XYZ file of C-alpha atoms in Angstrom:
409
model
C -6.463 -27.873 -22.171
C -6.428 -28.345 -26.118
C -4.733 -25.771 -28.774
C -8.281 -25.016 -29.893
C -9.603 -24.297 -26.508
C -6.696 -21.711 -25.946
C -7.269 -20.349 -29.107
C -11.013 -19.955 -28.659
C -9.974 -18.181 -25.079
C -7.522 -15.639 -27.217
C -10.392 -14.815 -29.671
C -12.352 -13.587 -26.542
C -9.621 -11.769 -24.963
C -8.876 -10.196 -28.278
C -12.499 -9.247 -28.410
C -12.453 -7.896 -25.124
C -9.178 -5.994 -24.982
C -7.515 -5.991 -28.494
C -6.620 -2.645 -27.938
C -4.057 -3.603 -25.278
C -2.168 -5.779 -27.499
C 1.348 -4.896 -27.542
C 0.906 -1.847 -25.273
C 0.026 -3.762 -22.080
C 0.362 -7.349 -21.877
C -0.782 -7.296 -18.164
C -4.420 -5.993 -19.093
C -4.432 -9.191 -21.599
C -3.180 -11.301 -18.796
C -6.007 -10.183 -16.342
C -8.888 -10.781 -18.956
C -7.228 -14.640 -19.077
C -7.345 -14.789 -15.135
C -10.656 -13.543 -15.203
C -11.749 -16.347 -17.466
C -9.841 -19.101 -15.418
C -11.448 -17.683 -12.045
C -14.538 -17.871 -13.505
C -14.528 -21.132 -15.251
C -15.147 -23.419 -12.300
C -18.753 -21.542 -11.846
C -19.757 -22.940 -15.072
C -20.216 -26.430 -16.723
C -17.708 -26.033 -19.483
C -15.580 -23.323 -21.086
C -18.054 -22.444 -23.757
C -20.736 -21.825 -21.020
C -18.441 -19.629 -19.290
C -17.299 -17.647 -22.149
C -21.038 -17.133 -23.436
C -22.372 -16.262 -20.214
C -19.740 -13.725 -18.769
C -18.070 -12.329 -22.020
C -18.130 -10.553 -25.087
C -18.813 -12.569 -28.220
C -15.549 -13.703 -29.684
C -14.094 -12.198 -32.875
C -12.704 -14.290 -35.576
C -9.197 -13.343 -35.028
C -6.571 -13.289 -32.605
C -3.137 -12.268 -32.084
C 0.240 -13.673 -30.448
C 0.108 -11.625 -27.414
C -3.508 -12.817 -26.736
C -2.637 -16.373 -27.027
C 0.510 -15.733 -25.284
C -1.555 -14.120 -22.374
C -3.859 -17.699 -22.277
C -0.715 -19.838 -22.416
C 0.590 -17.653 -19.394
C -2.411 -18.408 -17.171
C -3.670 -21.739 -18.184
C -0.291 -23.431 -18.825
C 2.090 -21.838 -17.073
C -0.123 -20.618 -13.969
C 0.929 -17.086 -14.011
C -1.549 -14.614 -12.688
C -2.229 -10.540 -12.878
C -3.269 -10.536 -9.082
C -1.297 -13.465 -7.323
C -3.601 -12.936 -4.123
C -6.836 -12.327 -5.694
C -9.536 -13.722 -7.975
C -10.613 -11.636 -10.681
C -14.284 -11.959 -11.225
C -15.528 -8.968 -12.934
C -13.796 -5.938 -15.014
C -15.459 -2.804 -16.389
C -13.953 -0.350 -19.026
C -12.902 3.128 -18.498
C -15.312 4.365 -21.280
C -18.341 3.616 -19.129
C -17.115 3.379 -15.320
C -13.947 5.593 -14.761
C -14.063 9.267 -13.461
C -12.002 10.530 -16.745
C -9.097 10.259 -14.697
C -8.461 6.517 -14.477
C -10.062 5.910 -11.353
C -13.246 4.007 -10.533
C -16.582 6.097 -10.513
C -17.724 4.978 -7.165
C -21.291 5.952 -7.945
C -21.662 3.991 -11.175
C -19.765 0.883 -9.532
C -21.520 1.150 -6.186
C -22.940 -2.537 -6.635
C -19.472 -3.848 -7.448
C -17.983 -1.883 -4.583
C -20.426 -3.467 -2.346
C -20.322 -6.941 -3.496
C -16.368 -7.478 -4.500
C -12.664 -6.134 -3.513
C -11.401 -3.533 -5.824
C -8.032 -4.993 -7.107
C -6.531 -2.139 -9.420
C -6.630 -1.361 -13.149
C -4.606 -1.493 -16.069
C -4.302 1.104 -18.932
C -3.080 2.428 -22.065
C -4.319 5.893 -21.403
C -7.125 7.956 -19.013
C -9.715 7.088 -21.720
C -8.530 3.331 -22.290
C -8.193 0.824 -19.611
C -9.970 -1.985 -17.252
C -11.035 -1.840 -13.622
C -10.560 -5.146 -11.814
C -12.892 -6.344 -9.140
C -12.988 -9.720 -7.292
C -11.882 -11.430 -4.036
C -8.770 -11.096 -2.568
C -7.044 -14.071 -0.927
C -5.443 -14.254 2.508
C -1.885 -13.392 1.557
C 0.999 -15.617 2.463
C 2.706 -12.843 4.258
C 1.065 -10.842 7.057
C 2.842 -7.452 5.827
C 5.644 -6.417 4.082
C 7.177 -2.771 3.457
C 8.443 -1.395 0.187
C 10.579 1.925 1.076
C 11.247 3.997 -2.325
C 13.589 6.800 -2.626
C 12.369 9.975 -4.435
C 14.307 11.552 -7.666
C 17.960 10.444 -8.469
C 19.137 8.729 -11.600
C 17.025 9.187 -14.438
C 16.268 6.509 -17.178
C 18.741 8.260 -19.721
C 21.684 8.283 -16.877
C 21.203 12.041 -16.017
C 20.832 12.983 -12.477
C 17.580 14.504 -11.091
C 18.558 16.236 -7.646
C 15.022 17.077 -6.640
C 14.731 20.240 -4.426
C 17.713 21.959 -3.738
C 18.479 24.174 -0.663
C 20.802 24.828 2.265
C 23.396 22.954 0.629
C 21.453 19.809 0.152
C 19.834 17.833 -2.679
C 16.717 16.017 -2.132
C 17.679 13.006 -3.892
C 20.887 12.548 -1.342
C 18.472 13.095 1.470
C 15.813 10.800 0.424
C 18.571 7.777 -0.006
C 19.888 8.659 3.330
C 16.391 8.364 5.024
C 15.577 5.561 3.113
C 18.475 3.370 4.322
C 17.737 4.434 7.920
C 14.088 3.488 7.692
C 15.407 0.250 6.259
C 17.498 -0.040 9.355
C 14.596 0.860 11.812
C 12.488 -1.580 9.972
C 14.978 -4.381 10.637
C 15.549 -3.764 14.321
C 11.816 -3.484 14.884
C 11.138 -6.913 12.981
C 9.110 -5.254 10.045
C 9.323 -6.938 7.013
C 10.927 -4.306 4.852
C 12.536 -4.183 1.211
C 14.460 -1.168 -0.497
C 13.049 -0.512 -4.101
C 16.084 -0.333 -6.822
C 17.862 2.824 -6.784
C 16.611 5.134 -9.313
C 14.438 8.124 -10.386
C 11.166 5.898 -10.348
C 8.982 9.095 -12.012
C 11.323 8.641 -15.022
C 11.360 4.962 -14.928
C 7.654 4.549 -15.030
C 7.553 7.534 -17.455
C 9.518 5.532 -20.052
C 7.486 2.373 -19.719
C 9.059 0.484 -17.022
C 6.916 -1.974 -15.330
C 7.268 -3.316 -11.314
C 5.099 -5.771 -9.582
C 4.003 -3.968 -6.443
C 1.767 -7.001 -5.257
C 4.135 -8.551 -2.665
C 3.768 -5.588 -0.622
C 1.090 -4.297 1.853
C 2.404 -0.766 2.062
C 4.618 1.373 0.067
C 6.277 4.225 1.361
C 7.790 6.777 -1.110
C 10.082 8.934 0.878
C 10.649 12.815 -0.173
C 11.694 16.223 1.088
C 9.521 19.294 0.448
C 10.367 22.755 -1.088
C 8.405 26.041 -1.034
C 8.290 29.200 -3.032
C 9.343 31.417 -0.103
C 12.804 29.851 1.253
C 14.378 30.451 4.588
C 18.004 29.657 4.445
C 18.647 31.769 7.686
C 16.546 30.182 10.113
C 13.442 32.196 11.572
C 12.745 29.650 14.446
C 9.534 28.019 12.446
C 9.394 24.805 11.133
C 7.395 24.455 7.774
C 6.896 20.727 8.725
C 5.846 17.433 7.635
C 3.061 16.026 5.453
C 2.002 12.980 3.327
C -0.012 12.662 -0.102
C -2.315 9.467 -0.498
C -4.667 8.692 -3.351
C -8.270 9.386 -2.970
C -8.964 5.590 -3.598
C -7.338 4.479 -0.236
C -10.035 3.950 2.224
C -8.493 5.868 5.082
C -5.340 7.648 6.636
C -4.846 6.017 10.039
C -1.211 4.704 9.170
C -0.357 8.083 7.691
C -1.653 10.119 10.779
C 0.192 7.771 12.871
C 3.372 8.438 11.306
C 2.719 12.282 11.379
C 1.870 11.984 15.169
C 5.099 10.591 15.679
C 7.046 12.924 13.674
C 5.209 15.743 15.777
C 6.274 14.285 18.879
C 9.802 14.492 18.036
C 9.693 18.175 17.001
C 8.197 18.536 13.691
C 4.813 20.322 12.927
C 1.822 19.871 10.668
C 2.377 21.299 7.197
C -0.602 22.137 5.035
C -3.450 19.649 5.925
C -0.984 16.923 7.299
C -2.554 14.267 5.319
C -3.066 15.597 1.667
C -5.800 13.353 -0.102
C -5.049 13.760 -4.008
C -6.565 12.777 -7.214
C -4.180 12.487 -10.266
C -2.414 15.611 -9.465
C -2.200 17.070 -13.108
C -1.462 20.660 -11.388
C 1.848 19.093 -10.018
C 4.968 19.339 -12.474
C 5.554 15.462 -12.408
C 2.218 14.412 -11.032
C 2.192 11.101 -9.093
C 2.758 8.927 -11.351
C 4.769 6.271 -9.060
C 1.401 6.395 -6.714
C -0.832 5.754 -9.740
C 1.439 2.712 -10.772
C 1.133 1.277 -7.109
C -2.510 1.925 -6.637
C -3.395 0.587 -9.995
C -2.185 -2.814 -8.579
C -4.353 -2.427 -5.389
C -1.373 -1.508 -3.025
C -1.432 1.283 -0.479
C 1.000 4.009 -1.283
C 2.026 7.340 0.521
C 4.291 9.868 -0.433
C 6.240 11.333 2.872
C 7.370 14.904 2.589
C 9.794 14.542 5.468
C 10.406 18.338 5.964
C 11.223 21.488 3.809
C 14.851 21.228 2.203
C 14.364 24.888 1.458
C 13.677 25.578 5.436
C 16.947 25.983 7.798
C 14.818 24.937 10.993
C 13.486 21.746 9.133
C 17.083 20.733 8.088
C 18.386 21.568 11.393
C 15.535 19.344 13.108
C 16.358 16.638 10.456
C 20.082 16.504 10.893
C 19.773 16.072 14.690
C 16.985 13.700 14.540
C 17.342 11.643 11.361
C 17.389 8.207 13.245
C 14.719 9.201 15.464
C 12.872 10.218 12.376
C 13.319 6.743 10.943
C 12.241 5.116 14.254
C 9.224 7.259 14.209
C 8.277 6.190 10.767
C 8.483 2.801 11.575
C 6.531 2.896 14.948
C 3.666 4.752 12.869
C 3.571 2.016 10.318
C 3.429 -0.563 13.149
C 0.588 1.231 14.989
C -1.390 2.014 11.936
C -1.174 -1.803 10.462
C -1.693 -3.102 14.085
C 1.723 -4.792 13.821
C 3.224 -5.677 17.333
C 4.543 -2.556 18.689
C 6.085 -1.732 22.172
C 6.732 1.473 23.971
C 8.076 2.181 27.309
C 5.354 4.097 29.793
C 5.250 5.280 33.112
C 4.080 2.292 35.015
C 0.044 2.300 35.856
C -2.482 0.648 37.381
C -5.307 -1.330 35.881
C -8.276 -3.284 37.304
C -9.499 -6.378 35.645
C -13.061 -7.030 35.924
C -13.714 -10.735 34.714
C -17.245 -10.497 34.576
C -17.436 -8.515 31.507
C -14.975 -11.328 29.905
C -16.250 -13.918 27.869
C -15.908 -17.329 30.162
C -14.797 -14.906 32.911
C -10.961 -15.613 32.010
C -8.495 -13.089 30.715
C -5.697 -14.935 29.496
C -1.843 -13.902 30.181
C 0.246 -14.403 27.012
C 3.686 -14.837 26.489
C 3.835 -11.883 23.660
C 1.263 -9.276 22.678
C -0.487 -11.541 20.187
C -3.459 -13.547 20.649
C -1.276 -16.522 18.697
C 0.799 -16.419 21.588
C 1.385 -19.182 24.098
C -0.980 -18.730 27.135
C 1.580 -18.227 30.329
C -1.274 -18.277 32.910
C -4.859 -17.212 33.461
C -6.825 -14.521 35.435
C -10.197 -15.832 36.790
C -10.741 -12.970 39.506
C -11.316 -9.306 39.311
C -8.069 -7.505 40.798
C -5.751 -4.693 40.119
C -2.341 -5.168 38.076
C 0.621 -2.993 37.081
C 1.258 -2.343 33.660
C 5.115 -1.392 32.689
C 4.706 -1.474 28.754
C 2.236 -1.055 26.127
C 1.839 -2.753 22.649
C -0.362 -2.654 19.640
C -1.126 -5.897 17.675
C -3.919 -8.012 16.121
C -6.632 -9.404 17.815
C -6.643 -6.570 20.440
C -6.631 -2.836 20.498
C -4.080 -2.561 23.108
C -1.862 -4.943 25.206
C -0.254 -4.273 28.526
C 2.902 -6.000 30.069
C 2.560 -6.815 33.502
C 5.154 -5.872 36.090
C 5.164 -9.366 37.633
C 6.634 -10.691 34.408
C 3.923 -13.028 33.938
C 3.375 -11.858 30.643
C 1.011 -9.598 28.502
C -2.758 -9.051 28.893
C -5.314 -7.623 26.531
C -6.011 -4.116 27.877
C -9.504 -4.054 26.394
C -10.941 -5.661 29.291
C -9.222 -3.363 31.837
C -10.384 0.039 33.321
C -7.591 2.444 35.001
């Protein structure tokens, strides 16, 4: 691409988003990516710019030109795993809090994937739509510990009670979750050790797009503390943003925590907006969701309640395992649990081609160890959830795994 063509694109970017120059380079990069991704649909660059974008100005600035060079010469992209095919301004299409107004954008939501947003305030920003590509990785988890070291070097302890600081507890549980993920074979990274709220508040940037799910670990506090212990837990809960499409993962996590002695706090899963009513808001969640990545704040239990802390201290390793198991269940990752053996009946007449494959592992991509071609009863000794089937069962005979979708008990 010639220098004159690069400058031509920079002028369009300046017309579309000059307000972001020097304030949010990602927003300029996104406009450049959108031009790049739409260009193959037109005969030439001029046709693309004229048909799909605002009339260019007579000027541009170094930031706009840099965004063009990043995309068209260096191959950089705002969203690595998606094409940006449309964008809309906050001015007309946000709900006033920087989130898309789904009623005004109904046609785009029906046609495209919502990718995220960039902004400099609640009033000024862009919402991106396009097509997500198949990611190179099937799943990757990022675990973040709440509170901790601020950008100025001071220490934010978070909630304090019963001799504990939330910031220390979140780091302990974060590391236990990472260890549990490693044992379960769940790809997992740990976020940098800092107070992420303070980091983003002071202009910090972080690329969350390599991740499928971000779990931010916290411990709760209540206005009425129980430092003696009254025999009643206050329990566990999760915050998710209203832009999430559901909360099956969070339900699975909480149900697993309940099964080892916790209880439901508040509504269990709390669907939030931008939480101006909270002292620190949910800035980290906002940053993650703006990049189109799922995020949850886990309030593990109440640091201000002695019963909650007794539960945590006794069960901390089990809690980490329960969290990872919930993520496996919610995302359909391979998850195995021991059960009391039971019998199932396989009715091959209800199966396509009247054949049920016995696979080496509980996944449709695993090698076939054998085939069941006639109706029979079999004993299941383990269960698993995985992609390609709702449930898998391990045969007592040792032959392998079968899909339980085609069986009855």
